[in-house]
Amino acid sequence: MKRSKTAFWIFVIPSLVIYVTFMLVPLVASLGLSFFEWTGYGAKKFVGFSNYIKLFTEEPNNQRLGNALKNNAYFFVITMLIQNVLALVLAVFLQKGLRGFKTLRTIFFAPCTVSVIIVGFLWTLIYNPIWGPLNNILAGIGLEKLQMAWLGNKATALPAIAVANAWQYSGIPMMLFVAGLNAIPNELYEACAVDGGNEWHKFRHVTIPSIKSVILIVSTMTFVGNFSSFEIIYAMEGTLAGPNYATDVMGTLFYRTAFGARTGSPADMGLGATIAAVMSVVIGVGVLFWLRLYIKQDDTKGS
Amino acid sequence: MARKKISLSNIIITTFLLVYSAYVIYPLFLMVMTSLKPTMEIMKNPLALPTKPIFTGFIRIFRDANFLLYLKNSVFVTVLALTFSLTSSIFLSYALARYDGKTVNRLYFLFLAGMIIPIRLGVLFLNVMLNALGMLDSLFSLVLIYTAMSIPFSMYILTGYFRMIPREMDEAAFIDGCSSFQMIPKMIVPLLKPAIATVAIYNFLPIWNDVYFPLIFIFDSSKKTFMQYVTLFFGQYQTDWNLVFAALTFATLVSLGFYAIGSKQLVQGLTAGALKG
């Protein structure tokens, strides 16, 4: 049957206009802004690469950038280790399908639906050095020595935030792992058992290889999520990402630089755009990787 | 033969999962309990259950005129953004599922990419653009941003559903003299109900819970959103813990209540969005 081309475009155009105007154009045009000097109001002046030179070679910008990239990488590694490993363990255990496990799964996912900002506030109070539950619980089990100002200590601040973040988000990778595990045919496990494999062998030689693509998707999502994070740091450490920038990530550095006037320092939107450009490059690698996985799946499953 | 061994491992697994669920629930439980305690008692006995539960915090936030105003603003933004993104995505997905060719494929992947690109990377240009259009500080600008943000996922789910509805069906409708414009609302939308529910529920949370865009674009105190209010509230009343916890508890209960209603669709959407099949 012949379908009209005009109708096709009439159907596509409303979405396309909104998507392009409010998402694609801003993404690309924001990169362009990194070649201008301007404070947000008034005229923009074309300055070529001078914002990049300012960001990469001038103090304190270059130190802040290096620090934020390092913190983001650290945040990513901790999250992979605690959140995603935990999510995999939970998924494998839930797979036993004992009575009540469905309810547990619903509970584990629940924090994902709460606003990041609320989770941040809640954990700020949990870590409160004076009356927060964490220090109280430590005292209760005889570990007074471990009591400290978790968010005020340079060494513990970022891991403490990562723990709060993992408390909230473990449910998402867990659900993805559950879906991946459900798709593994039972025969594979039976074959492994016939060959004399124990539970560990099954996990190592059947489960892990079968969910490789889920592991890749989860890692990419974590990567993109971490390198664009802002709210959790904002809620727990403010825009200054203290103590002494120990929790400063690209998202908070960008916000302070571009919209600094609201936090007391002068705004530099041009430099902010340059930081956003660096973020776009880093995240772009993650996005391309994710899309490639997708297109590959599309080909193999032939939809 | 291995029965005993299996039940031992089941005991270990169940214990682990129960301990973990206690860890997940405890912060939320603590928050609710604290919201029912007077501030003095919170300071003295932070971890104890309330000696006598009080509801003053909740009564005070409900008497706060701003609270209701901001709740209304958030409902306005969320409902409009969901309506716009759903309506436009239904037509978009119909077209992407029913037409073939290179252009169609390219458009599909163009929209798909939006599922993982964080829209906030473009916030500086959005700022310039909204400023030029005189749309800074307007709830409607939030609606448009959230609509754009919701289209990729909606397109992904709905296109998948459209592909499952046989093409012969709309061809039969054409023969009966229906145009595509009549057919989509009349025939297709009823068939799509489960997919529409998934899309609406999945897109609701990031919009409702967002503070990033309001933080950057909304200054007028009459236009703030509900989560923005919670943020300000936390900073403003840092010593009035009973009040703060009442606000946090209420905001959390809204999200959790919503989750209780739509958890099935939410999980379906999540797993479909990240995995195929």
Coordinates of C-alpha atoms in Angstrom, one line a residue, chain B:
Chain B
M1 CA 20.4 -35.5 47.3
A2 CA 21.6 -32.0 47.8
R3 CA 18.5 -30.9 49.5
K4 CA 20.1 -30.0 52.8
K5 CA 22.9 -28.0 51.2
I6 CA 20.4 -26.0 49.1
S7 CA 18.3 -25.0 52.0
L8 CA 21.4 -23.9 53.9
S9 CA 22.3 -21.6 51.0
N10 CA 18.7 -20.4 50.8
I11 CA 18.9 -19.5 54.5
I12 CA 22.0 -17.5 53.9
I13 CA 20.6 -15.8 50.8
T14 CA 17.3 -14.9 52.6
T15 CA 19.1 -13.5 55.6
F16 CA 21.3 -11.4 53.4
L17 CA 18.3 -10.0 51.5
L18 CA 16.3 -9.3 54.7
V19 CA 19.3 -7.4 56.2
Y20 CA 19.6 -5.4 53.0
S21 CA 15.9 -4.6 52.9
A22 CA 16.2 -3.3 56.5
Y23 CA 19.1 -1.1 55.3
V24 CA 17.0 0.2 52.5
I25 CA 13.9 0.9 54.7
Y26 CA 15.7 2.3 57.7
P27 CA 16.5 5.8 56.4
L28 CA 12.9 6.2 55.2
F29 CA 11.5 4.8 58.4
L30 CA 13.7 7.2 60.4
M31 CA 12.5 10.1 58.3
V32 CA 8.8 9.3 58.9
M33 CA 9.4 8.8 62.7
T34 CA 11.4 12.0 63.0
S35 CA 8.6 14.0 61.3
L36 CA 6.3 12.9 64.1
K37 CA 8.6 14.1 66.9
P38 CA 9.0 17.6 68.4
T39 CA 12.3 19.3 67.6
M40 CA 13.5 19.1 71.2
E41 CA 12.9 15.3 71.3
I42 CA 14.7 14.9 67.9
M43 CA 17.8 16.6 69.3
K44 CA 17.8 14.6 72.6
N45 CA 16.8 11.2 71.3
P46 CA 17.4 11.2 67.6
L47 CA 17.0 7.4 67.1
A48 CA 14.1 6.7 69.5
L49 CA 10.6 6.2 68.4
P50 CA 8.4 9.2 69.1
T51 CA 7.1 9.2 72.7
K52 CA 3.8 10.7 71.5
P53 CA 3.4 11.2 67.8
I54 CA 2.6 14.8 66.8
F55 CA 1.4 16.1 63.5
T56 CA 2.1 19.8 63.9
G57 CA 4.8 19.7 61.2
F58 CA 2.3 18.4 58.6
I59 CA -0.4 20.8 59.7
R60 CA 2.1 23.7 59.4
I61 CA 3.2 22.8 55.9
F62 CA -0.4 22.4 54.8
R63 CA -1.2 25.8 56.2
D64 CA 1.7 27.3 54.3
A65 CA 0.2 29.1 51.2
N66 CA 3.4 28.6 49.2
F67 CA 3.3 24.9 49.7
L68 CA 0.0 24.6 47.9
L69 CA 1.1 27.1 45.2
Y70 CA 4.3 25.2 44.5
L71 CA 2.5 21.9 44.5
K72 CA 0.1 23.3 41.9
N73 CA 3.0 24.6 39.8
S74 CA 4.6 21.2 39.7
V75 CA 1.3 19.5 38.8
F76 CA 0.8 22.0 36.0
V77 CA 4.3 21.5 34.6
T78 CA 4.2 17.7 34.9
V79 CA 0.7 17.2 33.4
L80 CA 1.4 19.5 30.4
A81 CA 4.8 18.0 29.7
L82 CA 3.4 14.5 29.8
T83 CA 0.5 15.4 27.6
F84 CA 2.7 17.1 25.0
S85 CA 5.3 14.4 24.9
L86 CA 2.7 11.6 24.7
T87 CA 0.6 13.2 21.9
S88 CA 3.6 14.1 19.7
S89 CA 5.3 10.8 20.3
I90 CA 2.3 8.8 19.4
F91 CA 2.2 10.3 15.9
L92 CA 6.0 10.2 15.6
S93 CA 6.2 6.5 16.6
Y94 CA 3.3 5.6 14.2
A95 CA 5.3 7.2 11.3
L96 CA 8.6 5.6 12.3
A97 CA 7.0 2.2 12.6
R98 CA 4.9 2.3 9.5
Y99 CA 7.3 3.9 7.0
D100 CA 10.5 2.3 5.7
G101 CA 13.7 3.7 4.3
K102 CA 17.0 5.3 5.2
T103 CA 15.5 8.6 6.5
V104 CA 13.2 6.7 8.8
N105 CA 16.1 4.7 10.2
R106 CA 18.2 7.8 10.7
L107 CA 15.4 9.6 12.5
Y108 CA 14.9 6.6 14.7
F109 CA 18.6 6.6 15.9
L110 CA 18.6 10.4 16.1
F111 CA 15.7 10.2 18.7
L112 CA 17.1 7.1 20.3
A113 CA 20.4 8.9 21.2
G114 CA 18.3 11.3 23.3
M115 CA 17.6 8.4 25.7
I116 CA 21.1 8.7 27.1
I117 CA 22.3 12.2 26.3
P118 CA 21.9 14.4 29.4
I119 CA 19.9 17.4 28.2
R120 CA 21.5 19.5 30.9
L121 CA 24.7 19.7 28.8
G122 CA 22.9 22.2 26.7
V123 CA 21.7 24.3 29.5
L124 CA 23.8 27.4 28.7
F125 CA 22.5 27.7 25.2
L126 CA 19.0 27.1 26.5
N127 CA 19.6 30.0 28.9
V128 CA 20.5 32.2 26.0
M129 CA 17.6 31.0 23.9
L130 CA 15.0 31.4 26.6
N131 CA 16.4 34.8 27.5
A132 CA 16.1 35.9 23.8
L133 CA 12.5 34.6 23.7
G134 CA 11.6 36.4 26.9
M135 CA 10.8 33.0 28.4
L136 CA 13.2 32.9 31.4
D137 CA 11.4 32.5 34.6
S138 CA 8.4 30.8 33.0
L139 CA 6.9 27.5 33.9
F140 CA 6.1 27.0 30.2
S141 CA 9.8 26.9 29.4
L142 CA 10.1 24.0 31.8
V143 CA 7.2 22.2 30.1
L144 CA 9.0 22.4 26.7
I145 CA 12.3 21.2 28.1
Y146 CA 10.7 18.3 29.9
T147 CA 8.7 17.5 26.7
A148 CA 11.9 17.3 24.7
M149 CA 13.5 15.2 27.4
S150 CA 10.6 12.7 27.4
I151 CA 10.2 12.2 23.6
P152 CA 13.1 9.8 23.0
F153 CA 11.9 7.1 25.5
S154 CA 8.3 7.5 24.5
M155 CA 9.3 7.1 20.9
Y156 CA 11.3 4.0 21.7
I157 CA 8.5 2.2 23.6
L158 CA 5.6 3.3 21.3
T159 CA 7.5 2.4 18.1
G160 CA 8.1 -1.1 19.5
Y161 CA 4.4 -1.4 20.2
F162 CA 3.3 -0.1 16.8
R163 CA 5.5 -2.6 15.1
M164 CA 3.6 -5.4 16.9
I165 CA 0.3 -4.2 15.5
P166 CA -0.1 -5.7 12.0
R167 CA 0.0 -3.2 9.2
E168 CA -3.0 -5.0 7.6
M169 CA -5.1 -3.5 10.4
D170 CA -4.6 0.1 9.4
E171 CA -4.8 -0.9 5.7
A172 CA -8.3 -2.3 6.4
A173 CA -9.2 0.9 8.1
F174 CA -8.0 2.9 5.0
I175 CA -10.2 0.8 2.8
D176 CA -13.1 1.7 5.1
G177 CA -12.4 5.3 4.3
C178 CA -10.5 6.2 7.5
S179 CA -7.6 8.7 7.1
S180 CA -4.5 8.2 9.3
F181 CA -5.5 11.2 11.3
Q182 CA -8.8 9.6 12.3
M183 CA -7.4 6.2 12.6
I184 CA -4.7 6.9 15.2
P185 CA -7.0 8.3 17.9
K186 CA -9.9 5.9 17.1
M187 CA -8.2 2.6 16.5
I188 CA -4.6 2.6 17.5
V189 CA -4.7 4.5 20.8
P190 CA -7.0 2.0 22.5
L191 CA -4.6 -0.8 21.5
L192 CA -1.7 1.1 22.9
K193 CA -3.1 1.6 26.4
P194 CA -0.5 -0.5 28.2
A195 CA 2.4 1.2 26.3
I196 CA 1.0 4.6 27.0
A197 CA 0.7 3.7 30.7
T198 CA 4.4 2.6 30.7
V199 CA 5.5 5.8 29.0
A200 CA 3.5 8.1 31.2
I201 CA 4.7 6.5 34.4
Y202 CA 8.3 6.2 33.4
N203 CA 8.5 9.8 32.3
F204 CA 6.6 11.2 35.4
L205 CA 9.4 10.7 37.9
P206 CA 12.3 12.6 36.4
I207 CA 10.0 15.5 35.7
W208 CA 8.3 15.6 39.1
N209 CA 11.6 15.1 40.9
D210 CA 13.7 17.5 38.9
V211 CA 15.4 20.5 40.6
Y212 CA 18.1 21.2 38.1
F213 CA 16.1 23.2 35.5
P214 CA 14.0 25.1 38.1
L215 CA 17.2 26.0 39.9
I216 CA 18.7 27.6 36.8
F217 CA 15.6 29.1 35.1
I218 CA 13.1 29.9 37.8
F219 CA 13.6 32.9 40.2
D220 CA 10.2 34.4 40.7
S221 CA 9.0 33.1 44.0
S222 CA 5.4 32.6 42.7
K223 CA 6.7 30.2 40.0
K224 CA 8.9 27.8 41.9
T225 CA 8.2 24.1 41.7
F226 CA 7.5 21.7 44.6
M227 CA 11.0 20.1 44.7
Q228 CA 12.5 23.6 44.6
Y229 CA 10.4 24.5 47.6
V230 CA 11.6 21.4 49.5
T231 CA 15.2 22.5 48.7
L232 CA 14.6 26.0 49.9
F233 CA 12.8 24.8 52.9
F234 CA 15.6 22.5 54.0
G235 CA 18.0 25.5 53.9
Q236 CA 15.6 27.9 55.5
Y237 CA 14.4 26.0 58.5
Q238 CA 17.6 24.1 59.4
T239 CA 16.8 24.4 63.1
D240 CA 13.1 23.5 62.9
W241 CA 13.7 19.8 62.3
N242 CA 10.1 18.8 62.9
L243 CA 8.9 21.0 60.1
V244 CA 11.7 20.0 57.8
F245 CA 11.1 16.3 58.2
A246 CA 7.4 16.8 57.7
A247 CA 8.2 18.4 54.3
L248 CA 10.7 15.7 53.3
T249 CA 8.3 13.0 54.4
F250 CA 5.4 14.4 52.4
A251 CA 7.5 14.8 49.3
T252 CA 8.8 11.3 49.6
L253 CA 5.3 9.8 50.2
V254 CA 4.1 11.4 46.9
S255 CA 6.9 9.6 45.0
L256 CA 6.4 6.4 46.8
G257 CA 2.6 6.5 46.5
F258 CA 3.1 7.0 42.8
Y259 CA 5.5 4.0 42.7
A260 CA 3.0 1.8 44.6
I261 CA 0.5 2.5 41.8
G262 CA 2.8 2.2 38.8
S263 CA 5.6 0.0 39.9
K264 CA 4.9 -2.7 37.2
Q265 CA 4.9 -0.2 34.4
L266 CA 7.9 1.6 35.8
V267 CA 10.0 -1.6 35.9
Q268 CA 8.8 -2.7 32.4
G269 CA 9.8 0.7 31.0
L270 CA 13.2 0.6 32.7
T271 CA 14.1 -2.8 31.4
A272 CA 12.7 -2.2 28.0
G273 CA 14.6 1.1 27.8
A274 CA 18.0 -0.5 28.6
L275 CA 17.6 -4.0 27.1
K276 CA 15.9 -5.3 24.2
G277 CA 13.1 -7.9 24.4

